[in-house]
mmCIF file of C-alpha atoms and ligand atoms in Angstrom:
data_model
loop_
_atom_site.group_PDB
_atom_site.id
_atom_site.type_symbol
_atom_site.label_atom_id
_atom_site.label_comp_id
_atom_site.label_asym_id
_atom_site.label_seq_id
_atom_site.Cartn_x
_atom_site.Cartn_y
_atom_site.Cartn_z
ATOM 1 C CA UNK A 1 -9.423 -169.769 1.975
ATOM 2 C CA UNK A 2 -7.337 -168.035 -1.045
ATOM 3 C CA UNK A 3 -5.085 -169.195 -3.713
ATOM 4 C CA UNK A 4 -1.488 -168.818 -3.270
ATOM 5 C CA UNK A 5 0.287 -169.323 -6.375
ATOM 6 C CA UNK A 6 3.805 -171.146 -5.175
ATOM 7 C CA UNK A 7 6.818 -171.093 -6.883
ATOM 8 C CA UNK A 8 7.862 -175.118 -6.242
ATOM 9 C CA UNK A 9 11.087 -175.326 -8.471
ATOM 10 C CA UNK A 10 12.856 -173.213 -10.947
ATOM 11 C CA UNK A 11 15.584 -174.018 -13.890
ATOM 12 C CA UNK A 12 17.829 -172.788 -16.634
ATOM 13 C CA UNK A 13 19.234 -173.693 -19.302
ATOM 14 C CA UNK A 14 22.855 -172.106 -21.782
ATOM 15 C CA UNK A 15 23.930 -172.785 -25.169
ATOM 16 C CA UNK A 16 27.300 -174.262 -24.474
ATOM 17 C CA UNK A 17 28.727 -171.617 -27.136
ATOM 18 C CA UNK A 18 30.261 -168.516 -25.094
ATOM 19 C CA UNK A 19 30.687 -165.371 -27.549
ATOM 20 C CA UNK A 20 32.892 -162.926 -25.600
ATOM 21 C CA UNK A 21 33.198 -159.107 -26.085
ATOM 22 C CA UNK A 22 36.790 -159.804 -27.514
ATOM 23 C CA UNK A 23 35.271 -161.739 -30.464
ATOM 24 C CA UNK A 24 32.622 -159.271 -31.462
ATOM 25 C CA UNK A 25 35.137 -156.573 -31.561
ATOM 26 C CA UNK A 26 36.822 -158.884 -34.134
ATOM 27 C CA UNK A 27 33.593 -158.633 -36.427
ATOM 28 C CA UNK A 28 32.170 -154.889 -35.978
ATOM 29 C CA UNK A 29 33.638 -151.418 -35.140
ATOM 30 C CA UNK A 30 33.350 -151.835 -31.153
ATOM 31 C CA UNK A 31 35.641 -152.506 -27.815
ATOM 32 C CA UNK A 32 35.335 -155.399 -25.101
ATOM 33 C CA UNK A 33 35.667 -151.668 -22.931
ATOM 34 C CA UNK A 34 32.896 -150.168 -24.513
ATOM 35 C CA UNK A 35 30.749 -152.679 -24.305
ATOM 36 C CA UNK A 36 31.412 -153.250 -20.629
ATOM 37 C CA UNK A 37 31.287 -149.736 -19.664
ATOM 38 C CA UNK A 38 27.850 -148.418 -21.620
ATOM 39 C CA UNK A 39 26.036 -152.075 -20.970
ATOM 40 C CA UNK A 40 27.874 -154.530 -17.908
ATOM 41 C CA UNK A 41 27.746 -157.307 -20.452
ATOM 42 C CA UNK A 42 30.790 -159.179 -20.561
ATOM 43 C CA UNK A 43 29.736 -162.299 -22.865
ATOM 44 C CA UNK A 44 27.007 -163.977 -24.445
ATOM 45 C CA UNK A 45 25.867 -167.418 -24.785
ATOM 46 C CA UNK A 46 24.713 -168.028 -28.510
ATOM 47 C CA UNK A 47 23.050 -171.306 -29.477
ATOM 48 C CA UNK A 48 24.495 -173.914 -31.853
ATOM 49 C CA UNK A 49 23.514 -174.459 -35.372
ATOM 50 C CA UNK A 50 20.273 -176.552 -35.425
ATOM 51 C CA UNK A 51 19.988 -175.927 -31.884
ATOM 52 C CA UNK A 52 16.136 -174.134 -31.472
ATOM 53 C CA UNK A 53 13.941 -172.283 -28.823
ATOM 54 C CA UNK A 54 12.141 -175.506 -27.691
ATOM 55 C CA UNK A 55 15.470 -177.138 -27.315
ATOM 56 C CA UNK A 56 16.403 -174.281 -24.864
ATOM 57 C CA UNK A 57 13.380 -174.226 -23.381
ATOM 58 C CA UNK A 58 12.825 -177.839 -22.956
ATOM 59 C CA UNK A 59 16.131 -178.799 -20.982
ATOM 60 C CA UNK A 60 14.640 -175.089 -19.021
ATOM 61 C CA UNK A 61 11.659 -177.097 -18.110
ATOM 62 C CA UNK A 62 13.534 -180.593 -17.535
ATOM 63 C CA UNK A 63 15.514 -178.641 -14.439
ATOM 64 C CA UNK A 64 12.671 -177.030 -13.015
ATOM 65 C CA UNK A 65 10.771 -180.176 -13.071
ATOM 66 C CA UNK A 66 13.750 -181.874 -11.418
ATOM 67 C CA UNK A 67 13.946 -179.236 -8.807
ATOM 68 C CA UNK A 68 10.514 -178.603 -7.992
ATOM 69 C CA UNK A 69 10.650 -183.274 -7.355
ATOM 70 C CA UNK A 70 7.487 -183.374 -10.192
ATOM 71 C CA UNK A 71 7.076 -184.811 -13.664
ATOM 72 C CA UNK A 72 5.109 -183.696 -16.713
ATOM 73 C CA UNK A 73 2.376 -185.778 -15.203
ATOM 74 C CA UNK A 74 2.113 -183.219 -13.079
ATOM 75 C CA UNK A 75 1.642 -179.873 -14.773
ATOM 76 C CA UNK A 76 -1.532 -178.764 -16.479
ATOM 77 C CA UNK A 77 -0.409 -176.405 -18.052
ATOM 78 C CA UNK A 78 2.206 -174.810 -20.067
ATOM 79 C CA UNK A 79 2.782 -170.882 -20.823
ATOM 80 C CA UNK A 80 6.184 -170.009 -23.093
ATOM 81 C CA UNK A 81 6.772 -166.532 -23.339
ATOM 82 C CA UNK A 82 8.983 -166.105 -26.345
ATOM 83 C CA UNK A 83 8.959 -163.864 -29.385
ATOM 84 C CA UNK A 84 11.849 -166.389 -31.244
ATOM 85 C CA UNK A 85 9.659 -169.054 -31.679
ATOM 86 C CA UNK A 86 11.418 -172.522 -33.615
ATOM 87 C CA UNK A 87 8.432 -171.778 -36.090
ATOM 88 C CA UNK A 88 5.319 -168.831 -37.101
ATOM 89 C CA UNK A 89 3.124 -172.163 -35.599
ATOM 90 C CA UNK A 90 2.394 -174.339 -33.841
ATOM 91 C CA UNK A 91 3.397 -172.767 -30.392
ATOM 92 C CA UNK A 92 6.390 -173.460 -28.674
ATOM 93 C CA UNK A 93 4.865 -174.878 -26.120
ATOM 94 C CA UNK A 94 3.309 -177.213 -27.493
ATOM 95 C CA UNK A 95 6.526 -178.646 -29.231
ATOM 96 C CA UNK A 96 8.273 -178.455 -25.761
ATOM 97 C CA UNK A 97 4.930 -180.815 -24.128
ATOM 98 C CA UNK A 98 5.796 -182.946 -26.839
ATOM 99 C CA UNK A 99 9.383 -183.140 -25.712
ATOM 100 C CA UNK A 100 8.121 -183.813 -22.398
ATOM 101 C CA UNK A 101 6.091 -186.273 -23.671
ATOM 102 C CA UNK A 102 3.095 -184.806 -21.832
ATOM 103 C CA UNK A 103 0.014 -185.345 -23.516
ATOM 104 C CA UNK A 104 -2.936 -184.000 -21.141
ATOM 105 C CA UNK A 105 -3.622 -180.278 -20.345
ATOM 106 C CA UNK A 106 -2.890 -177.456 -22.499
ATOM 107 C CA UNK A 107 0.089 -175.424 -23.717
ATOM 108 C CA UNK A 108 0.515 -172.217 -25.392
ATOM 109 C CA UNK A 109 2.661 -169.222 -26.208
ATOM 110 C CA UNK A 110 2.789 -165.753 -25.170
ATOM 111 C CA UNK A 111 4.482 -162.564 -26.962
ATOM 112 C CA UNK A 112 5.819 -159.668 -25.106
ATOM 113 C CA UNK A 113 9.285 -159.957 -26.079
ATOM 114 C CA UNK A 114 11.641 -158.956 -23.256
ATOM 115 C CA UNK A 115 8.300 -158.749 -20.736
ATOM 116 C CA UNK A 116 7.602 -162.061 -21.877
ATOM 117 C CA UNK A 117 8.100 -163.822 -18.277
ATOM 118 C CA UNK A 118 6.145 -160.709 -16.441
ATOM 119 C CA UNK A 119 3.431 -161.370 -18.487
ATOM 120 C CA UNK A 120 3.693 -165.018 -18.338
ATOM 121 C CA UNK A 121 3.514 -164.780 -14.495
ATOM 122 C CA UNK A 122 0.335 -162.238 -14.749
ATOM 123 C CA UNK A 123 -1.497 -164.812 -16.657
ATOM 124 C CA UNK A 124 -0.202 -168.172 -15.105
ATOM 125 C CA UNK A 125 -1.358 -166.665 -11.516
ATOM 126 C CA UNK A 126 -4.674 -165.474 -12.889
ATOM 127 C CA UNK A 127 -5.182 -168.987 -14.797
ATOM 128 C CA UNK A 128 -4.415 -170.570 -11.402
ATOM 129 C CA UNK A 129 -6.960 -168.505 -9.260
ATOM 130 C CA UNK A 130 -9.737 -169.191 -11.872
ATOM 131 C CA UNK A 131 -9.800 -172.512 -10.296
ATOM 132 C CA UNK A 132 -8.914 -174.798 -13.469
ATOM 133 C CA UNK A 133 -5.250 -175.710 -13.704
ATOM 134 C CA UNK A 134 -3.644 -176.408 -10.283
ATOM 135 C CA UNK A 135 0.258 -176.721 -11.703
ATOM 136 C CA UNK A 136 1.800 -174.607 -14.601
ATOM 137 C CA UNK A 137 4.912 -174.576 -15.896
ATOM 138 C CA UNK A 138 6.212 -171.090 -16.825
ATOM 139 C CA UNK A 139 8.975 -170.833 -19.668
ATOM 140 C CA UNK A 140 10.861 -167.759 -20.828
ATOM 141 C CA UNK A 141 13.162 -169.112 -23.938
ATOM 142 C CA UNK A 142 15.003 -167.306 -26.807
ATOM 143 C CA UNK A 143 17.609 -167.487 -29.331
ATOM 144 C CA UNK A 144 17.812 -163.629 -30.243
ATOM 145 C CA UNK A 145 20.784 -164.745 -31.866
ATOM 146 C CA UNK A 146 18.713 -165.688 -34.711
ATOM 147 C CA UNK A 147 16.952 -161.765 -35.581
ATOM 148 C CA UNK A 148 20.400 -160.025 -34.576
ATOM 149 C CA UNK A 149 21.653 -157.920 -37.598
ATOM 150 C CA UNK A 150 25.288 -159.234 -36.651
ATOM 151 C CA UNK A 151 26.603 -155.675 -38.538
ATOM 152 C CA UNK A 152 25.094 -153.747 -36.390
ATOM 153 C CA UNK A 153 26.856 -152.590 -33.561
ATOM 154 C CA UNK A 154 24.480 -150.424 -31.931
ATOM 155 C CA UNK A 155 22.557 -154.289 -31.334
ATOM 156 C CA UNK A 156 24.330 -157.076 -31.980
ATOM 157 C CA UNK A 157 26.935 -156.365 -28.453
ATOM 158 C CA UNK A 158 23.939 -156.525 -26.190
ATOM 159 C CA UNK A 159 21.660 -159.976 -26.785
ATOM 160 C CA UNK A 160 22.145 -163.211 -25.738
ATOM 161 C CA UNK A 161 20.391 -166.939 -26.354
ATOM 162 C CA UNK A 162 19.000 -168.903 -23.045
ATOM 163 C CA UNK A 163 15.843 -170.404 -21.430
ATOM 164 C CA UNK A 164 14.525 -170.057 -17.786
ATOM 165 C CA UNK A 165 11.554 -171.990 -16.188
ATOM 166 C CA UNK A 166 9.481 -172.486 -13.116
ATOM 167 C CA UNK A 167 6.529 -174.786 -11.953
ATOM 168 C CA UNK A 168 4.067 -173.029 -10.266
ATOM 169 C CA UNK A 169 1.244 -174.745 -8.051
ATOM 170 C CA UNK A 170 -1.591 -173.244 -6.468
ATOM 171 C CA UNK A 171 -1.755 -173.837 -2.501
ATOM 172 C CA UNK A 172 -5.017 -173.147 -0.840
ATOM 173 C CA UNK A 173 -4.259 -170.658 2.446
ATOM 174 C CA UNK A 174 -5.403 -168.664 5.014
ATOM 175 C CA UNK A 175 -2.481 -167.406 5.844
ATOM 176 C CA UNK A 176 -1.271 -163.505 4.396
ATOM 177 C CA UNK A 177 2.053 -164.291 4.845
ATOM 178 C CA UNK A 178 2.470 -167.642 3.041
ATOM 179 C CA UNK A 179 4.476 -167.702 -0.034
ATOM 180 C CA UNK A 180 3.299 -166.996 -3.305
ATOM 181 C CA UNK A 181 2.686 -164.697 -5.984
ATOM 182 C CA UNK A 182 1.217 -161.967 -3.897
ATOM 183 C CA UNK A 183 0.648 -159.185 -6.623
ATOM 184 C CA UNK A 184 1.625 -158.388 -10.712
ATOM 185 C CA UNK A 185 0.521 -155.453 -12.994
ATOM 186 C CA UNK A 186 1.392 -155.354 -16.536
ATOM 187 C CA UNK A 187 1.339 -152.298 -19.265
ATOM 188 C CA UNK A 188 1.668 -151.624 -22.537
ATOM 189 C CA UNK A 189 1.610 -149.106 -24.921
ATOM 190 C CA UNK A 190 1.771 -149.361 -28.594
ATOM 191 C CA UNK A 191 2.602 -145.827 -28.964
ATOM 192 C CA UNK A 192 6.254 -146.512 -29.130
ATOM 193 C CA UNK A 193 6.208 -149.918 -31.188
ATOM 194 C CA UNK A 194 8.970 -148.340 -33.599
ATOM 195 C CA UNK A 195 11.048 -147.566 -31.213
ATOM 196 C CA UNK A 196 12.302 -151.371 -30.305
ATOM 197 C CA UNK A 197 10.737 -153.922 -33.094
ATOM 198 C CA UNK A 198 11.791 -156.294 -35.834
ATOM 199 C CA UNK A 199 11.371 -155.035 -39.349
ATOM 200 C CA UNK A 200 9.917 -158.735 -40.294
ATOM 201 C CA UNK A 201 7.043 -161.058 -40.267
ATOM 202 C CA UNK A 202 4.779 -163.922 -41.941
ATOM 203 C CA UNK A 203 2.112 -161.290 -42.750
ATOM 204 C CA UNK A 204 3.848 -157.808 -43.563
ATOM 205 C CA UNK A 205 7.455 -158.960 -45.022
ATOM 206 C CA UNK A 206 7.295 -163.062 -45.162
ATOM 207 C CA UNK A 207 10.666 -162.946 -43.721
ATOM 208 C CA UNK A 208 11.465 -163.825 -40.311
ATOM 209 C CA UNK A 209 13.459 -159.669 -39.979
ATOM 210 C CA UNK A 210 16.016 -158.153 -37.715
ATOM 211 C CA UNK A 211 15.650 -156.505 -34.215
ATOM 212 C CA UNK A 212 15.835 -152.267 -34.577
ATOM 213 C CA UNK A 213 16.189 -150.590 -31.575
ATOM 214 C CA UNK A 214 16.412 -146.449 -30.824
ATOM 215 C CA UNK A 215 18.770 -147.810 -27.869
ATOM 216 C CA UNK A 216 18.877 -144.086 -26.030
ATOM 217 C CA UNK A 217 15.312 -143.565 -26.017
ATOM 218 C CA UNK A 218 14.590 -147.129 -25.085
ATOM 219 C CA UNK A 219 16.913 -146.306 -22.475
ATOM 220 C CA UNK A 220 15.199 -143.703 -20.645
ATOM 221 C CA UNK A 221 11.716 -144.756 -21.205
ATOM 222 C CA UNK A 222 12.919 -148.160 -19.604
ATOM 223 C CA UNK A 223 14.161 -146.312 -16.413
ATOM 224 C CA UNK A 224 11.518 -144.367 -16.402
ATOM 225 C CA UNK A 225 8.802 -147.210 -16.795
ATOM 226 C CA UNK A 226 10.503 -149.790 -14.648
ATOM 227 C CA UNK A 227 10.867 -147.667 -11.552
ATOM 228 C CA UNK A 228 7.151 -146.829 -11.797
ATOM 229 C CA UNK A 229 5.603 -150.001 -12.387
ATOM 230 C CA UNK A 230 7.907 -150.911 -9.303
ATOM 231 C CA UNK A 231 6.222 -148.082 -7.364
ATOM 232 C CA UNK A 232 2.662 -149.119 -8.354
ATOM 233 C CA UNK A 233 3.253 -153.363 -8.169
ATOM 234 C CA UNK A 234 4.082 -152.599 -4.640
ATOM 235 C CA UNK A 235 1.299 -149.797 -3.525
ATOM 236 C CA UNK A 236 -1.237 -152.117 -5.089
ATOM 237 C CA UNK A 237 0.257 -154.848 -3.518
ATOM 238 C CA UNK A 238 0.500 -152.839 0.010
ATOM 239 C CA UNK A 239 3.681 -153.410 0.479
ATOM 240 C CA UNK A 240 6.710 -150.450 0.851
ATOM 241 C CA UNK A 241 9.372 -151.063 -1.471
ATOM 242 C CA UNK A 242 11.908 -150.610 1.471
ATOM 243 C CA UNK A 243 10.825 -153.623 2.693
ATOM 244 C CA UNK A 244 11.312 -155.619 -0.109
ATOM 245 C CA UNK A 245 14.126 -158.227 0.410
ATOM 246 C CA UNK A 246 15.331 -158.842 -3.373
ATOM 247 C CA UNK A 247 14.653 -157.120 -6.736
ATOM 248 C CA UNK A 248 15.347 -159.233 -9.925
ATOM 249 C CA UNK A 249 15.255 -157.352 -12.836
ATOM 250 C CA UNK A 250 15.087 -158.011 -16.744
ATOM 251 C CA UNK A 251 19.222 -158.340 -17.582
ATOM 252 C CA UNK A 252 19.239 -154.900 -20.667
ATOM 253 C CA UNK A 253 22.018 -152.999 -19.651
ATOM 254 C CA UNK A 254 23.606 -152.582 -16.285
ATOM 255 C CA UNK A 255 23.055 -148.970 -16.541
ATOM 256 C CA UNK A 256 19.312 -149.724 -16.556
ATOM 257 C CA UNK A 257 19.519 -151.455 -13.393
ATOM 258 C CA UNK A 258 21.765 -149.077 -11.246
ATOM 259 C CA UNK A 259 19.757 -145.931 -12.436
ATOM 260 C CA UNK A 260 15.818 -147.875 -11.471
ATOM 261 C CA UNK A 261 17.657 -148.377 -8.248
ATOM 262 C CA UNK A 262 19.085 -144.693 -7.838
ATOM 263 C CA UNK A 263 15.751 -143.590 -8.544
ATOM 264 C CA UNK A 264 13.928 -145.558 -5.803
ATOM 265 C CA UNK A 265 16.837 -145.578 -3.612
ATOM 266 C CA UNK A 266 16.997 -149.412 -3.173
ATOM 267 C CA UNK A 267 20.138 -150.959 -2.165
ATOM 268 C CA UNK A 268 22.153 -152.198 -4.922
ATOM 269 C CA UNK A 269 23.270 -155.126 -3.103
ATOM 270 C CA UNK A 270 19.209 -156.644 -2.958
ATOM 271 C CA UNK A 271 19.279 -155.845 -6.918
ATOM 272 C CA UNK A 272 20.159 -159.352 -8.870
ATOM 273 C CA UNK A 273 22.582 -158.913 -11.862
ATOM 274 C CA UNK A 274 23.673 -161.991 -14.380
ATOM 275 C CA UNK A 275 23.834 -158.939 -17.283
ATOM 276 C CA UNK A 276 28.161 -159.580 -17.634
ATOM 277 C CA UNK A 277 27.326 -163.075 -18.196
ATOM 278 C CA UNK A 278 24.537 -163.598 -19.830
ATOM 279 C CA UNK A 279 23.650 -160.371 -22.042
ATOM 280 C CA UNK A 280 19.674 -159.843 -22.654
ATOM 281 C CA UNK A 281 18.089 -162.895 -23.346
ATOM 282 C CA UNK A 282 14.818 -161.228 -23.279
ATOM 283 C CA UNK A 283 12.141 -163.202 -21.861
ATOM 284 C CA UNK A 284 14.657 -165.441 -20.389
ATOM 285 C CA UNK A 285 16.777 -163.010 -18.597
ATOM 286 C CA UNK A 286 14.478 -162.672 -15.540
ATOM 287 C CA UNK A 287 14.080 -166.431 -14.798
ATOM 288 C CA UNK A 288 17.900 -166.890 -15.615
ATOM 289 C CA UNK A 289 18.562 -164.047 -13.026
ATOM 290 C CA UNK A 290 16.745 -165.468 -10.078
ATOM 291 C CA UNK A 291 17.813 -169.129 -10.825
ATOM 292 C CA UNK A 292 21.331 -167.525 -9.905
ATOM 293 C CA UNK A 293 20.227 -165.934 -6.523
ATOM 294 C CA UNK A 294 17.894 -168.741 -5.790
ATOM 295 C CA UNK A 295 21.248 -171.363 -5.874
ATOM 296 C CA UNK A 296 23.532 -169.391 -4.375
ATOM 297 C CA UNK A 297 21.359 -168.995 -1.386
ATOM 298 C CA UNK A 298 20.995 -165.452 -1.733
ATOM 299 C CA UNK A 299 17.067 -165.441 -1.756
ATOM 300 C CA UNK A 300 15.415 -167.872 0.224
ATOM 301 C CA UNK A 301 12.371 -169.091 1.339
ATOM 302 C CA UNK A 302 10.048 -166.668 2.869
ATOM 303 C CA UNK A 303 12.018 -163.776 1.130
ATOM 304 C CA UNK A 304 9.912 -160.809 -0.373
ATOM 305 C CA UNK A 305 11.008 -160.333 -3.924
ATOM 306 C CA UNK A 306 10.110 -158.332 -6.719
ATOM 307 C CA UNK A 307 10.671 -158.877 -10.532
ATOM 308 C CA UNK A 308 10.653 -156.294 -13.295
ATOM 309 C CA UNK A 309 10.747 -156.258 -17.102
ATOM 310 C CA UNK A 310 10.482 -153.507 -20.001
ATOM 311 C CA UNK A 311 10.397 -154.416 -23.835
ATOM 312 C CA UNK A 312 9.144 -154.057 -27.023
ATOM 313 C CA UNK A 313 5.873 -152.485 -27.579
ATOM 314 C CA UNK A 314 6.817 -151.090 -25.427
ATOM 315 C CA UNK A 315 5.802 -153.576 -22.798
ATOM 316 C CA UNK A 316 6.500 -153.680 -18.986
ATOM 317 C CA UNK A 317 5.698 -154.967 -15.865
ATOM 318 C CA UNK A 318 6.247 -155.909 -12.355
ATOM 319 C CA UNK A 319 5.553 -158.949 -9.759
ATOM 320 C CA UNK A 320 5.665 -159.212 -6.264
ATOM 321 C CA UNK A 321 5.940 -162.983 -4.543
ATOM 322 C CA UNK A 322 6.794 -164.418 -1.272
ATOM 323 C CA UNK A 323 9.589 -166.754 -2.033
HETATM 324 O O1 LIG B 401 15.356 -155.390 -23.469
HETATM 325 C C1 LIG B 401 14.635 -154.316 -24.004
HETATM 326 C C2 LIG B 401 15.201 -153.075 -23.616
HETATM 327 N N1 LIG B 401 16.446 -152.774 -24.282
HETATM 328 C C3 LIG B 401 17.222 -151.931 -23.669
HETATM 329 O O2 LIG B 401 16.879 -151.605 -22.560
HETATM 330 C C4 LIG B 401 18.421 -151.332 -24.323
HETATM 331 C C5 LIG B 401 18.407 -149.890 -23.969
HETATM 332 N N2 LIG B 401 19.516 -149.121 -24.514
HETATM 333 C C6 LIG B 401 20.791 -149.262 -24.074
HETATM 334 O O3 LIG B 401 21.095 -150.150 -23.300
HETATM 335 C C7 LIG B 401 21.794 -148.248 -24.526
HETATM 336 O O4 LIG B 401 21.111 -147.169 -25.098
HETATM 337 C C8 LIG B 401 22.841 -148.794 -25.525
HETATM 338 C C9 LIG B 401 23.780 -149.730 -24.801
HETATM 339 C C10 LIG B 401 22.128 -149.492 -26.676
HETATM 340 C C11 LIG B 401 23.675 -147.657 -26.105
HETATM 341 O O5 LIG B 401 24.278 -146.912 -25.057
HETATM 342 P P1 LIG B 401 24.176 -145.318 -25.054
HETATM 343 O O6 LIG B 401 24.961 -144.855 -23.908
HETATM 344 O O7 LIG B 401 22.720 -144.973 -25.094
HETATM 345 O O8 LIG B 401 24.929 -144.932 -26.374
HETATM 346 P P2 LIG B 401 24.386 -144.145 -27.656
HETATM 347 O O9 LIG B 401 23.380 -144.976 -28.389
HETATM 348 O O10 LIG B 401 23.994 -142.766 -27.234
HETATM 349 O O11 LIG B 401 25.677 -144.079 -28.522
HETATM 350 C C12 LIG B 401 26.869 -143.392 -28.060
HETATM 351 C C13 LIG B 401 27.951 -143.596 -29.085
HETATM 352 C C14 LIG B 401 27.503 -143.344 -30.508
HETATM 353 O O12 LIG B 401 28.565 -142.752 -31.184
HETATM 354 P P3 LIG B 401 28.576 -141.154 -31.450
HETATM 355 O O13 LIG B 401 27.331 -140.886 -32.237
HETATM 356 O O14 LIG B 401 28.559 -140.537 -30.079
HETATM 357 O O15 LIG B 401 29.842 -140.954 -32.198
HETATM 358 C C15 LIG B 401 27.305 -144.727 -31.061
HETATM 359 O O16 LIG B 401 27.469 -144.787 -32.450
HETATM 360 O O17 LIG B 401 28.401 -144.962 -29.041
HETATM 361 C C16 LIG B 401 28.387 -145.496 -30.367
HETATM 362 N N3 LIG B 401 28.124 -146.930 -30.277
HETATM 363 C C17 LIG B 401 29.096 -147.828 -30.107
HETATM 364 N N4 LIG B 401 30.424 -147.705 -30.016
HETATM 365 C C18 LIG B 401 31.159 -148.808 -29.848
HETATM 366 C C19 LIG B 401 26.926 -147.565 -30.287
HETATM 367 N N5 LIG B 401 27.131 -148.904 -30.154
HETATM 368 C C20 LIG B 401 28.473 -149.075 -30.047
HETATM 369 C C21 LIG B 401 29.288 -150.213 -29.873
HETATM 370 N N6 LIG B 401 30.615 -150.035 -29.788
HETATM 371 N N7 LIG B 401 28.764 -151.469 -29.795
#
């Protein structure tokens, strides 16, 4: 018998705040048509003062709970993948198992900015198959709105605030075609760290900074990156990416998405896109993105479905599950 790591419920949660296109172009040198022709993004949700990362992330968790029919009592386990924590410590997570008022297991926090939730499902499914944990939850939550230089254009048009969570349980099986995580592979390389970063921190600056991005070189690394992480999640996996039933990527830029799926000549249709509505929410955007498909019945059970991210670092990464 293997371990099958299941994905038993997912949720989301939205500042109620919408911040359209219209309204930036009232604070910087931009255009509602700009923004929607170099990026897809329509509007942003922004959180409300006072309102934090664990809140998002917490009401996140609440709904996947609720959907997957389990309690706190139930998970062992926490993982938040953020890199706009509520504080420099304690983790997250461990505010949000407060919240839930869930007082056994563990809960910690994990930083690859916008691969955040690729990594979190990497180490969730190998914490899972160690034999430990049998139930974790999985948050991706952000306020980016918080380390946006709002004078900055070439930014401050394409992020977003948001949480997205999932409770994953491990399911003994014999069978290969039960569902589960079936296959993730992570990267990194440090090498371009300047290239996407925020020019503060507790030990270089003792300030909490603002995001910098080289957008157009981001841009094509991402493409670049994405569609070969794609190519190797699914070789290592053994699986043909023409078989593959839905792709949900990380929500950058609409541009990102159509040119990964030029390149390996998937069918825009199977590729998942909340980018007009919700911006990047970075580690959120992925879990926001197939909360959307997942509800509107456009992936169900038994579906094969690959996710994707690319971030700071840079980091990237790629997962492969059997809905
Ligand atoms: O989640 C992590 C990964 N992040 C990303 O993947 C983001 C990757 N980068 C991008 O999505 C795109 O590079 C951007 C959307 C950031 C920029 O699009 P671009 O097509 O690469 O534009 P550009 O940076 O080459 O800039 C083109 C022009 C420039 O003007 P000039 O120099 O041609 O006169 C910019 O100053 O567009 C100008 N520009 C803007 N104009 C109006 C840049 N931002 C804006 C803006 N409104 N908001």
């Amino acid at each position: 018998m293997a371990v099958r790591n299941v994905i038993r419920g997912i949720g989301t949660y939205l500042p109620e705040r919408v911040l359209t296109n219209v309204e930036l172009a009232a604070r910087v040198d931009t255009s509602d048509e700009w923004i929607r022709e170099r990026t897809g993004i329509k509007q942003r949700h922004i959180a409300a003062d006072g309102e934090v990362t664990s809140d998002l992330g917490y009401h996140a968790a609440m709904a996947a709970l609720d959907d997957a029919g389990m309690t706190a009592a139930d998970i062992d386990v926490i993982v938040c993948a953020t890199s706009t924590p509520d504080l420099t410590f304690p983790a997250t997570a461990t505010i949000i198992q407060e919240r839930l008022g869930m007082h056994h297991g563990a809960a910690f926090d994990l930083q690859a900015v916008c691969s955040g939730f690729l990594y979190g499902v990497n180490v969730a499914d190998a914490l899972l198959k160690a034999g430990g944990p049998k139930r974790a939850l999985l948050i991706g939550a952000e306020t980016f709105s918080c380390i946006i230089d709002w004078e900055d254009r070439g930014t401050c048009v394409l992020f977003g605030d948001g949480a997205g969570a999932v409770v994953i349980e491990a399911v003994e099986t014999d069978d290969d075609d039960a569902p589960g995580i079936l296959h993730s592979y992570v990267r990194s390389d440090g090498r371009y760290r300047d290239m996407l970063y925020v020019d503060g921190g507790p030990s270089k600056t003792q300030t909490v900074g603002h995001l910098r991005m080289l957008g157009n070189a981001v841009f094509k690394h991402a493409v670049t990156e994405i569609a070969q992480v794609m190519r190797d999640c699914a070789e290592q996996a053994g699986v043909e990416i023409a078989d593959i039933d839905w792709f949900v990527p990380h929500q950058a830029n609409q541009r990102i998405l159509n040119g990964v799926a030029k390149k390996l000549k998937i069918d825009p249709d199977s590729v998942i896109s909340t980018v007009a509505l919700h911006a990047n929410t970075s580690s959120a955007s992925v879990p926001l993105a197939m909360h959307a498909a997942v509800k509107d019945g456009r992936i169900k059970r038994g579906d094969l479905v690959m996710l994707e991210a690319f971030g700071g670092g840079f980091t990237w990464g790629a997962a492969l599950l059997r809905y």
